[in-house]
Short mmCIF file of C-alpha atoms and ligand atoms in Angstrom, two decimals:
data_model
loop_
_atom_site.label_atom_id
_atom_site.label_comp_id
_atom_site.label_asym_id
_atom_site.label_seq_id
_atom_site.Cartn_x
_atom_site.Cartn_y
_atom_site.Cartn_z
CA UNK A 1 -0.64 -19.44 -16.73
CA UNK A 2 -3.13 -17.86 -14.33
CA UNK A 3 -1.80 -14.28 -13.53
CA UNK A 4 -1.68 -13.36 -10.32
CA UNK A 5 -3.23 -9.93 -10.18
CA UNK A 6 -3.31 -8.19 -13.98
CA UNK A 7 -5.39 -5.03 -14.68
CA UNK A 8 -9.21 -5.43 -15.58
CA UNK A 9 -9.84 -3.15 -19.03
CA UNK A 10 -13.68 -3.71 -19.53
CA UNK A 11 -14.78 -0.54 -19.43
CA UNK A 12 -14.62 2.62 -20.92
CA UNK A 13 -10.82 3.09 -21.20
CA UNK A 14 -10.65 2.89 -24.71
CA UNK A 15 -12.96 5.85 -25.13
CA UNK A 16 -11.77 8.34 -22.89
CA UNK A 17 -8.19 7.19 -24.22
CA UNK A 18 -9.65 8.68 -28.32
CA UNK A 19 -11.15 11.39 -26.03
CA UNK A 20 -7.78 12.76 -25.24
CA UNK A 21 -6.68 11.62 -28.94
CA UNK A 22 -9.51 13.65 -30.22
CA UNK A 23 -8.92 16.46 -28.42
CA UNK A 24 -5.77 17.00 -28.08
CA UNK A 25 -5.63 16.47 -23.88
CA UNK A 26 -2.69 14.31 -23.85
CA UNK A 27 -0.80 15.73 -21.24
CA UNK A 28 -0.93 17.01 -17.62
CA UNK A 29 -3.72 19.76 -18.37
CA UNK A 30 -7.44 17.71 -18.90
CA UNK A 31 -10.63 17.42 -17.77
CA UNK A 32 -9.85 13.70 -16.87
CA UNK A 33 -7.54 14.44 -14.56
CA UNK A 34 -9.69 17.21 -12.36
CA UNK A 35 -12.78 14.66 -12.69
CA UNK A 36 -10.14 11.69 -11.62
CA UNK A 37 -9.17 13.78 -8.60
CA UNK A 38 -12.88 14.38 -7.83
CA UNK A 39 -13.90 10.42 -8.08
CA UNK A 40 -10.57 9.34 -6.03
CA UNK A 41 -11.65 12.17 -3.37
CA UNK A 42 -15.58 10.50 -2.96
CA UNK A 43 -14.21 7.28 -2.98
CA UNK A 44 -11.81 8.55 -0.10
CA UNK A 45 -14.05 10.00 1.68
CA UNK A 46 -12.59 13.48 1.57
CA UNK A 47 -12.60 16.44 -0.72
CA UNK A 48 -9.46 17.76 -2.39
CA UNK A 49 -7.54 15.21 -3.97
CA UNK A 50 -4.12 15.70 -6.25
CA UNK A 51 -3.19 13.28 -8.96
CA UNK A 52 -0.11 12.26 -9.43
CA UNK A 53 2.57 10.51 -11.96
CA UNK A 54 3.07 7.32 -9.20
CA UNK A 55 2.34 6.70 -5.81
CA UNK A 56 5.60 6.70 -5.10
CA UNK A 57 5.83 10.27 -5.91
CA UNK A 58 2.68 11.31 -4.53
CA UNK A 59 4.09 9.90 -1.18
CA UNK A 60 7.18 11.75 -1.61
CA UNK A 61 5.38 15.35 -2.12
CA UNK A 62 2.92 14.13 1.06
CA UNK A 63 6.08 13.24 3.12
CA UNK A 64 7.49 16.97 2.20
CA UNK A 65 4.41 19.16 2.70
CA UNK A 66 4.10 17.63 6.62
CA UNK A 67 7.70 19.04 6.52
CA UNK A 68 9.97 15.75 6.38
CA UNK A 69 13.02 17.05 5.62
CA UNK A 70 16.92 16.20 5.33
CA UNK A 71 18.41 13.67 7.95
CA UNK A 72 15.04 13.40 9.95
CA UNK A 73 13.87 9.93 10.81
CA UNK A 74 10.47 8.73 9.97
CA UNK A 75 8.61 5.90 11.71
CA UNK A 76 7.94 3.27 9.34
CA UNK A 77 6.50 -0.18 9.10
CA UNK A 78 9.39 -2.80 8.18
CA UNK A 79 6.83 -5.13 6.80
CA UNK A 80 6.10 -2.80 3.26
CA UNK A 81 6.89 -2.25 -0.55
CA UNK A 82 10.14 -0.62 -0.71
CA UNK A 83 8.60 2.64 -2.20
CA UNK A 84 7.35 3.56 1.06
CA UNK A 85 11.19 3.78 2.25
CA UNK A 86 12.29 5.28 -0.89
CA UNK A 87 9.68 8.15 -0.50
CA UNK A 88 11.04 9.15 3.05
CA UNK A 89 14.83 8.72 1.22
CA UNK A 90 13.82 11.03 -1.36
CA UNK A 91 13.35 13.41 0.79
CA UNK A 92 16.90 12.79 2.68
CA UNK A 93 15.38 11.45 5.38
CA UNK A 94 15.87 8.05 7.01
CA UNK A 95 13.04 5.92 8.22
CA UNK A 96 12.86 4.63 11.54
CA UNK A 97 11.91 0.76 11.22
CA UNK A 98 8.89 -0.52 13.35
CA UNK A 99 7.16 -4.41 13.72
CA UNK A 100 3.85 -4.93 12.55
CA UNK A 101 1.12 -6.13 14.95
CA UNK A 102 0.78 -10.18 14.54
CA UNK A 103 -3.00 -9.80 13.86
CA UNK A 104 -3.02 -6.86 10.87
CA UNK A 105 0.43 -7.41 9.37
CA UNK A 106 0.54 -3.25 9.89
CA UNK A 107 2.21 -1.04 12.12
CA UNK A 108 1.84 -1.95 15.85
CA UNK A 109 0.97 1.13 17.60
CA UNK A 110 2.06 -0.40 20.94
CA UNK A 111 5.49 -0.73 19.29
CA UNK A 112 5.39 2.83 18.00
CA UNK A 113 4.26 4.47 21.65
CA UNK A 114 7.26 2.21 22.88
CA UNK A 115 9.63 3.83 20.22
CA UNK A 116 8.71 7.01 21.37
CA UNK A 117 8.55 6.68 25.03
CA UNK A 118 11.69 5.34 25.30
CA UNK A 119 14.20 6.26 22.91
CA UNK A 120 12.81 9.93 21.63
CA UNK A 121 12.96 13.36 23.79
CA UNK A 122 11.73 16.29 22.82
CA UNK A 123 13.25 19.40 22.45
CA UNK A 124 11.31 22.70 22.17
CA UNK A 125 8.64 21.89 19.71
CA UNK A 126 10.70 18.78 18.12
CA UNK A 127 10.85 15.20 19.09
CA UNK A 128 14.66 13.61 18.83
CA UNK A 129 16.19 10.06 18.52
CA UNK A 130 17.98 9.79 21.51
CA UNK A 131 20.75 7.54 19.94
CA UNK A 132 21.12 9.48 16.75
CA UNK A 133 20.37 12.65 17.50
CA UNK A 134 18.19 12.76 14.80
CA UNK A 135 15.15 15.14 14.82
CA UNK A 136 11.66 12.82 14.56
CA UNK A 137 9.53 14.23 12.03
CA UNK A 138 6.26 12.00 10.83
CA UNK A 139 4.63 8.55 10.99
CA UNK A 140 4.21 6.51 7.48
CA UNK A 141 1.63 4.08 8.68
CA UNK A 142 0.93 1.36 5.40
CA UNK A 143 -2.36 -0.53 4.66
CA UNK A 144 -0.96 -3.66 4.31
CA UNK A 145 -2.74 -5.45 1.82
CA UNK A 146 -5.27 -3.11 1.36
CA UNK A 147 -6.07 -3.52 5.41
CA UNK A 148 -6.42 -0.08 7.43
CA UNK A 149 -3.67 0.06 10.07
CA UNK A 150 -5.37 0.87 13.83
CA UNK A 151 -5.34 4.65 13.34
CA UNK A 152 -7.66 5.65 16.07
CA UNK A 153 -4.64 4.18 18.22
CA UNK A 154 -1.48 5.53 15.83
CA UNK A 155 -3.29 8.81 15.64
CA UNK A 156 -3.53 9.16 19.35
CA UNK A 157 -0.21 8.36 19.74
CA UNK A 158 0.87 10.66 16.68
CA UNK A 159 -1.19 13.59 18.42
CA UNK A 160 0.51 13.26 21.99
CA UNK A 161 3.95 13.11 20.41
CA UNK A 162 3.00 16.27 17.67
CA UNK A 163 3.85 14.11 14.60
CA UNK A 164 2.07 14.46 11.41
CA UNK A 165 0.91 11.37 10.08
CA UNK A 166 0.80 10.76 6.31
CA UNK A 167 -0.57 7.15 5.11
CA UNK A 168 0.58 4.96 2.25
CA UNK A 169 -2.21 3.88 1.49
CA UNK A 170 -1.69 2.32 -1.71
CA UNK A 171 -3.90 -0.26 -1.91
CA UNK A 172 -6.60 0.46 0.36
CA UNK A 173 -8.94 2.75 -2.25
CA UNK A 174 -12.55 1.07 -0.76
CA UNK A 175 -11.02 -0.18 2.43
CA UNK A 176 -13.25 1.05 5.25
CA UNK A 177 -11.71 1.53 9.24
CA UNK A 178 -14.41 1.25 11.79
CA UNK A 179 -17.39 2.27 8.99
CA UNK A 180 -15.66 5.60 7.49
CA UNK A 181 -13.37 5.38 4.05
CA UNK A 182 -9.70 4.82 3.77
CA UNK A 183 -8.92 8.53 3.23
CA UNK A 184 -11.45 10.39 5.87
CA UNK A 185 -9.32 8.62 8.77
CA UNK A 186 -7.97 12.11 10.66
CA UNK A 187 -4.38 11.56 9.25
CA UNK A 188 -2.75 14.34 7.46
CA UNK A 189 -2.56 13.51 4.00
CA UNK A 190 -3.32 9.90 2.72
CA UNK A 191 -1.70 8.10 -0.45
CA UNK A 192 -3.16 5.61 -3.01
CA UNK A 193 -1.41 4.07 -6.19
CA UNK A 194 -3.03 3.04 -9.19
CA UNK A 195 -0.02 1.31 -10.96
CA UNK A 196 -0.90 -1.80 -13.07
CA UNK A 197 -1.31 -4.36 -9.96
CA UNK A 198 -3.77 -2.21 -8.02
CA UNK A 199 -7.76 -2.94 -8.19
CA UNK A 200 -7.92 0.03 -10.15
CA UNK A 201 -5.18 1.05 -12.29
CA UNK A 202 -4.12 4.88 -14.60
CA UNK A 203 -1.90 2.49 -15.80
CA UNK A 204 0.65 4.15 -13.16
CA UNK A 205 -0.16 7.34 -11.12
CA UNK A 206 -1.41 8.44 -7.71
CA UNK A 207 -3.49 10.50 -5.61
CA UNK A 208 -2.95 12.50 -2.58
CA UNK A 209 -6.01 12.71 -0.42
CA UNK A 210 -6.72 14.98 3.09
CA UNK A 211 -6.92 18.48 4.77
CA UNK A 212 -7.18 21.14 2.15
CA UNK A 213 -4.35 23.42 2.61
CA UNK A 214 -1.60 20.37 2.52
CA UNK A 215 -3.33 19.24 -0.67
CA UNK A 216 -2.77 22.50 -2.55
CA UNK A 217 0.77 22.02 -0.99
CA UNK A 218 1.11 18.92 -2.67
CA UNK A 219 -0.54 20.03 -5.91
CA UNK A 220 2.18 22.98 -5.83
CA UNK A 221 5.38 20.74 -5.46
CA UNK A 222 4.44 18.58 -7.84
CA UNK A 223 4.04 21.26 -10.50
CA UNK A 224 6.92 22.66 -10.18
CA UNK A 225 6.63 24.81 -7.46
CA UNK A 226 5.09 27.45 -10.25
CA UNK A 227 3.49 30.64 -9.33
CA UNK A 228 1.23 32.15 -11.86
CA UNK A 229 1.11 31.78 -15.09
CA UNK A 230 4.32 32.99 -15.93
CA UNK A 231 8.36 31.07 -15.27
CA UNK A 232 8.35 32.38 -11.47
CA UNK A 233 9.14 28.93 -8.88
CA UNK A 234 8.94 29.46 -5.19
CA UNK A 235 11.08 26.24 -3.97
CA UNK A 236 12.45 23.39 -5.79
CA UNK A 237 9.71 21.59 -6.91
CA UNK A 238 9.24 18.44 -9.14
CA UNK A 239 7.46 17.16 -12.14
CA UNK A 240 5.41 14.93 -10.69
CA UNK A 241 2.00 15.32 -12.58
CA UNK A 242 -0.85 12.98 -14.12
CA UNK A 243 -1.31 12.80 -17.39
CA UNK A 244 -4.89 13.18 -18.64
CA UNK A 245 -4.51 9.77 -20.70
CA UNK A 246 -3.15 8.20 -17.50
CA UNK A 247 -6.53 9.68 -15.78
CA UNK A 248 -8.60 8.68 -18.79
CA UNK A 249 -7.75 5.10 -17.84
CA UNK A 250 -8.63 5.85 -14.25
CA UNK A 251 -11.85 7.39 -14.68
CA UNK A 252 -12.66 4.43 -16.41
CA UNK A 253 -11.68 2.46 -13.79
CA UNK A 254 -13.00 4.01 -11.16
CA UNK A 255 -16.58 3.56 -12.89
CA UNK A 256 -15.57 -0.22 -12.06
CA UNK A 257 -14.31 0.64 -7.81
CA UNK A 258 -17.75 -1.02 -6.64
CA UNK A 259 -17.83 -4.19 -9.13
CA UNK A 260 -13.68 -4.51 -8.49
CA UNK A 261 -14.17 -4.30 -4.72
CA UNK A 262 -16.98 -7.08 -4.62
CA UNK A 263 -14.83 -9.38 -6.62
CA UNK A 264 -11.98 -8.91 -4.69
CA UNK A 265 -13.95 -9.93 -1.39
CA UNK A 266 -15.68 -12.59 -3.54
CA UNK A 267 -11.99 -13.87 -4.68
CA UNK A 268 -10.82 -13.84 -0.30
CA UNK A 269 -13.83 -15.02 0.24
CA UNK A 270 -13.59 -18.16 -2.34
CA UNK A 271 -10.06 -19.00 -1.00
CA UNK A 272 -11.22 -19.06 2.54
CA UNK A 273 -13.75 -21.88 2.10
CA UNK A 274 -11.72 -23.05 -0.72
CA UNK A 275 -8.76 -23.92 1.99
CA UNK A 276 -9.85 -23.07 5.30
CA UNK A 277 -9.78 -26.41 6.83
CA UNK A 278 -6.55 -27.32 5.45
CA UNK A 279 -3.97 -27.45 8.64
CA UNK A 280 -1.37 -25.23 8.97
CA UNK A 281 -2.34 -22.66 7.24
CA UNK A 282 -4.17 -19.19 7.97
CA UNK A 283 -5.53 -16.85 6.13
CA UNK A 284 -4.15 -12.92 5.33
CA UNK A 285 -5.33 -10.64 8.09
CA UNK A 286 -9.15 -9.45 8.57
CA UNK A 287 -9.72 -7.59 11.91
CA UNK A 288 -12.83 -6.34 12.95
CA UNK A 289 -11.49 -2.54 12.90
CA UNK A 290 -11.75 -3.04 8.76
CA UNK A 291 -13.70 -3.62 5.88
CA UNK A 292 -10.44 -4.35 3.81
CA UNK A 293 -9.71 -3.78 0.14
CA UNK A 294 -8.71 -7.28 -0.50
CA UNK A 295 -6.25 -5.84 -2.31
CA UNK A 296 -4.27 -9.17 -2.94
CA UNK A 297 -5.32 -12.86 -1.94
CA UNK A 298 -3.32 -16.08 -0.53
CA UNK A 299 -2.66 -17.48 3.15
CA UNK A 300 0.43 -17.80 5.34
CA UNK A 301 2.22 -21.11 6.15
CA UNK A 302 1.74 -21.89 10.27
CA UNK A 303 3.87 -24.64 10.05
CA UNK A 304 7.15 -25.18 11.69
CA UNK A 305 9.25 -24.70 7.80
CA UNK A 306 6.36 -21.98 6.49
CA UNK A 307 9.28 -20.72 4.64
CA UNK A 308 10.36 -23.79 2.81
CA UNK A 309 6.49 -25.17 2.34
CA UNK A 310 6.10 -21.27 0.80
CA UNK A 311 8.66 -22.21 -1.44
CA UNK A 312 7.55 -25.23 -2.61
CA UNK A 313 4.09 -24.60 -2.92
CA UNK A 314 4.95 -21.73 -5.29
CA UNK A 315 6.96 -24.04 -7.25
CA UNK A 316 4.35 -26.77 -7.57
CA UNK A 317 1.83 -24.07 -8.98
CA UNK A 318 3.94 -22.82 -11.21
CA UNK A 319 4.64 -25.68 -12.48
CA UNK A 320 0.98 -26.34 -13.09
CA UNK A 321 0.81 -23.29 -14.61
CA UNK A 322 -0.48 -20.91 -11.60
CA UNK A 323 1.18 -17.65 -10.49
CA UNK A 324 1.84 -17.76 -7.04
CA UNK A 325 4.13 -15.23 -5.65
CA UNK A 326 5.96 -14.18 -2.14
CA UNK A 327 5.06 -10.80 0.11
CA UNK A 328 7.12 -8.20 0.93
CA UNK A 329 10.55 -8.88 2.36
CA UNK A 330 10.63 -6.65 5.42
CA UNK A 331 12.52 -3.16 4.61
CA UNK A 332 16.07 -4.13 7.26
CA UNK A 333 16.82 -7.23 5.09
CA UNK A 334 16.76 -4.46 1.15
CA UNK A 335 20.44 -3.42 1.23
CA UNK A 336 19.44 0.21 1.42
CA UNK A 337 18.06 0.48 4.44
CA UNK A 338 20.33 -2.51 6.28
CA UNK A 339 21.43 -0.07 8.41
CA UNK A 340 18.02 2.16 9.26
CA UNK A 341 17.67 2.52 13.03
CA UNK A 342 14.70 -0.14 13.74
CA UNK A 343 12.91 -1.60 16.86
CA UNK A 344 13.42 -5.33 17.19
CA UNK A 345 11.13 -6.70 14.22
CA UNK A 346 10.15 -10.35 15.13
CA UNK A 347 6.45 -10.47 13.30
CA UNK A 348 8.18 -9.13 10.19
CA UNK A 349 10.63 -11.63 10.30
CA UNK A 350 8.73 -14.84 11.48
CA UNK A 351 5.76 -13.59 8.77
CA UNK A 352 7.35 -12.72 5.78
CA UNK A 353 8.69 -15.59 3.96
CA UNK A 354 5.45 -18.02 4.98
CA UNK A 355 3.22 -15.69 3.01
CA UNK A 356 1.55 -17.25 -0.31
CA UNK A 357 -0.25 -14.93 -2.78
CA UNK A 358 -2.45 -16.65 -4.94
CA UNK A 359 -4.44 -15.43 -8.23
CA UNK A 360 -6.64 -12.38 -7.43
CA UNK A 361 -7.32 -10.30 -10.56
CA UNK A 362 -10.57 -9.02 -10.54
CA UNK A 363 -11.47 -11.05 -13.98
CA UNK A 364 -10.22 -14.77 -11.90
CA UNK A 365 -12.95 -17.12 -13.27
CA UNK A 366 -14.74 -19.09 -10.22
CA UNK A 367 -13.37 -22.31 -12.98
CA UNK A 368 -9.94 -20.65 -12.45
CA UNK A 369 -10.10 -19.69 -8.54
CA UNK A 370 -11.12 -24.03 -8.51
CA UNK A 371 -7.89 -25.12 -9.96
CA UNK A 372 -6.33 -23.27 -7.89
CA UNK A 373 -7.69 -24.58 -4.71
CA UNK A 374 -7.78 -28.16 -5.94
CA UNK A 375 -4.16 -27.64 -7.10
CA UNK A 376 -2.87 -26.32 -3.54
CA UNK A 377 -5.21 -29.39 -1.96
CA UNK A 378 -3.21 -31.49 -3.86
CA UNK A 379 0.09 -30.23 -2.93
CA UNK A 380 -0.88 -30.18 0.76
CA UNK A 381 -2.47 -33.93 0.36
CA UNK A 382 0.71 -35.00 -1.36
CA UNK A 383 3.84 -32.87 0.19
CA UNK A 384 7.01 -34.87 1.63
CA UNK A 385 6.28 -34.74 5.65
C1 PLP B 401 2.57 -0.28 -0.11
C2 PLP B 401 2.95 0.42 -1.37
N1 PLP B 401 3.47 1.65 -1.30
C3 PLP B 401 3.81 2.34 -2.39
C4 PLP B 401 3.61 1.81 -3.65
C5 PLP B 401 4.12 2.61 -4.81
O1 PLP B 401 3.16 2.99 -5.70
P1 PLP B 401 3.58 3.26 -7.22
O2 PLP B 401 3.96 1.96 -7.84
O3 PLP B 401 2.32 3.81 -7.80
O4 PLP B 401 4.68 4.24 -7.23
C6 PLP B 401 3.04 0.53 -3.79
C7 PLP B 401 2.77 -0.12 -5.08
O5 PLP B 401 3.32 -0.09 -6.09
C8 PLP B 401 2.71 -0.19 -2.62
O6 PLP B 401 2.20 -1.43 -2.68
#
C-alpha cells in the first residue's frame, strides 16, 4: 500500500534518541527540548517558543493564557480537526462555528465581521452573544492544510472587536502569509503540532509560538502552575510538557524543515500537472496571500455527485493498493458540538465530502506519485457516467 502521509526518519533521530539514553535526559528537563523550542521559534519567525506534550494541549494552554474561560464562546472555523474544538471545550468554553471562505478552505473573515456586527454587543470591556448571552472571548483561526488564513483581514477585525486571536496552526510550520513566517503574523499566540502525520514529527508534541509574556504564561500552565523550586502552585495548572526524547526526534526533524518543505511543494506540485486537465476536478487551495506548507496533497471533486465520485475514487485506490483518504468533516455534523451556536456553513458543507487526499509523505517516490496519477486517470477514464 502507498501510505498516505507517514513520518520521514532519515536523519539524526536515532542519535539524539541514545543521547537522552546516554545521559539520562529522558524526561521533561533536556537540552533537546530548550534547543527544540529555539529551532520551532526561527522557523516561526518569532522568539520564545514553549514545547509541549500535543498540539492539542498546547492549544488548550494558548486558549487559557488569552483568558478563554468557562461558558465563553469562541469563534471557530467549522471546516477543522476536531482538536481545535476540543481545546476551546477544555477550557469550558463553547466555540462559536464560522464558514470558511470558498477560495482558502479557512475562516472567512467577511463571515466573522458579520458574526460580530450583527449578533454580538458589547458590554463594558466585553463583547456578548446576543442570543446566548454568552460573553465572546477569542478567535481560533486554523491553517487549513497548512494554508495561512487572511490574518491581515481577521486581525483587523479581531482588533476593532478587542478579541485576542490565538492560531491553530498545526500544520503550517514553513507556511509563509504575504512573505513573513507562519508564527510572526501579529496574532497572540500561534500553535503547531508535530504528531506522526505532520511534515515534521516529536513523534507527538507541540509548540506555542508569539508575544513573550503569554509564552511564559503558557510555559507556566503547562508545568504545573509551579513557582520556584519548591511544591508551591499558583492556579490549577496541567502536565502538559515535552519530553526531551520526544524533542530529540524533533530536533532531528527540524534539521530536515527545508528538504520536507520542498518535497511537499514538489509532491502538490507533481499532482497538479499530474491531473490538472482532468475535468471536474480542482485542486486544494493556493491563494496568492500564501506560500503554503503543503501540508497534505489531493484535489476536490467539482462535479455534480463530488461526494459519491470521492467515495469511489477512494475505493478504487485502495483497492489498487493506494491510501486515499477524506478531509475533515465540518465540526456541526461531530456529535459534540451538534448543538454549538454557528453561522450558516454552506462552503463547509458543499466542500467537505468532495475532498480527495492522495499520498504525500515526504519519502513518495516520483515512481510512486506516477501510479498514483495513472491510477486516478484510469478511474476518471473508466468511471460509470
Ligand atoms: C488542525 C489541527 N489542529 C490540531 C491538531 C492537534 O494536534 P495534536 O495531534 O498534536 O494534538 C491537529 C493534528 O493532529 C490538526 O490537524
Amino acid at each position: 500500500m502507498i501510505p498516505l502521509c507517514i513520518p520521514n526518519i532519515s536523519g539524526k533521530e536515532a542519535a539524539y534518541l541514545k543521547e537522552c539514553v546516554d545521559t539520562n535526559f529522558v524526561s521533561t528537563v533536556g537540552p533537546f527540548v530548550s534547543r527544540f523550542e529555539q529551532m520551532v521559534a526561527a522557523a516561526a519567525g518569532t522568539s520564545s517558543a514553549v514545547a509541549t506534550s500535543a498540539g492539542t494541549t498546547g492549544l488548550h494552554a494558548a486558549l487559557l493564557a488569552v483568558g478563554v474561560g468557562r461558558d465563553d464562546l469562541v469563534f471557530c472555523p467549522a471546516l477543522t480537526f476536531i482538536a481545535s474544538t476540543n481545546a476551546i471545550s477544555h477550557c469550558g468554553a463553547t466555540p462559536w462555528l464560522l464558514d470558511v471562505d470558498r477560495e482558502s478552505w479557512t475562516l472567512d473573515p467577511a463571515v466573522l465581521a458579520a458574526a460580530i456586527d450583527r449578533e454580538t454587543e458589547r458590554r463594558g470591556s466585553d463583547l456578548y452573544h446576543v442570543d446566548s448571552g454568552r460573553r465572546v472571548a477569542a478567535i481560533l483561526p486554523v491553517f487549513t492544510l497548512g494554508t495561512p488564513a487572511d490574518m491581515d483581514a481577521i486581525l483587523d477585525i479581531a482588533r476593532r472587536a478587542a478579541l485576542p486571536v490565538v492560531v491553530d496552526a498545526a500544520a503550517a510550520l514553513g507556511a509563509t502569509y504575504k512573505g513573513r513566517p507562519s508564527g510572526a503574523l501579529g496574532a497572540d499566540l500561534t500553535m503547531y503540532s508535530f504528531n506522526g502525520n505532520k511534515t515534521v514529527t516529536a513523534g507527538g508534541g507541540g509548540c506555542v509560538v508569539g508575544d513573550a509574556k503569554l509564552v511564559a504564561k503558557v510555559r507556566h500552565l503547562t508545568t504545573t502552575a509551579r513557582v520556584g523550586a519548591d511544591y508551591d502552585h499558583d492556579v490549577i495548572g496541567f502536565n502538559y510538557r515535552m519530553t526531551n526524547l520526544q524533542a530529540a526526534v524533533g530536533c532531528a526533524q527540524m534539521e530536515m524543515l527545508e528538504t520536507f518543505l520542498e518535497a511537499k511543494r514538489r509532491i502538490a506540485d507533481g499532482y497538479r500537472q499530474g491531473l490538472g486537465n482532468l475535468p471536474g476536478i480542482g485542486f486544494f487551495p493556493d491563494p496568492e496571500w500564501t506560500q503554503s506548507g503543503y501540508w497534505f496533497s489531493g484535489f476536490v471533486f467539482r462535479t455534480a455527485d463530488g461526494a459519491g465520485d470521492s467515495r469511489a475514487l477512494r475505493a478504487f485506490l485502495r483497492e489498487n493498493g493506494i491510501d486515499a483518504r477524506p478531509f475533515w468533516k465540518p465540526m456541526h455534523l461531530q456529535a459534540p458540538y451538534a448543538n454549538a451556536p454557528r453561522s450558516l456553513l454552506p462552503v463547509s458543507e458543499d466542500l467537505w465530502e468532495r475532498i480527495v487526499t492522495l499520498p504525500c509523505s515526504t519519502q513518495l517516490t516520483d515512481h510512486e506519485q506516477s501510479k498514483v496519477i495513472e491510477a486516478v486517470r484510469l478511474w476518471h477514464r473508466e468511471r460509470p457516467r
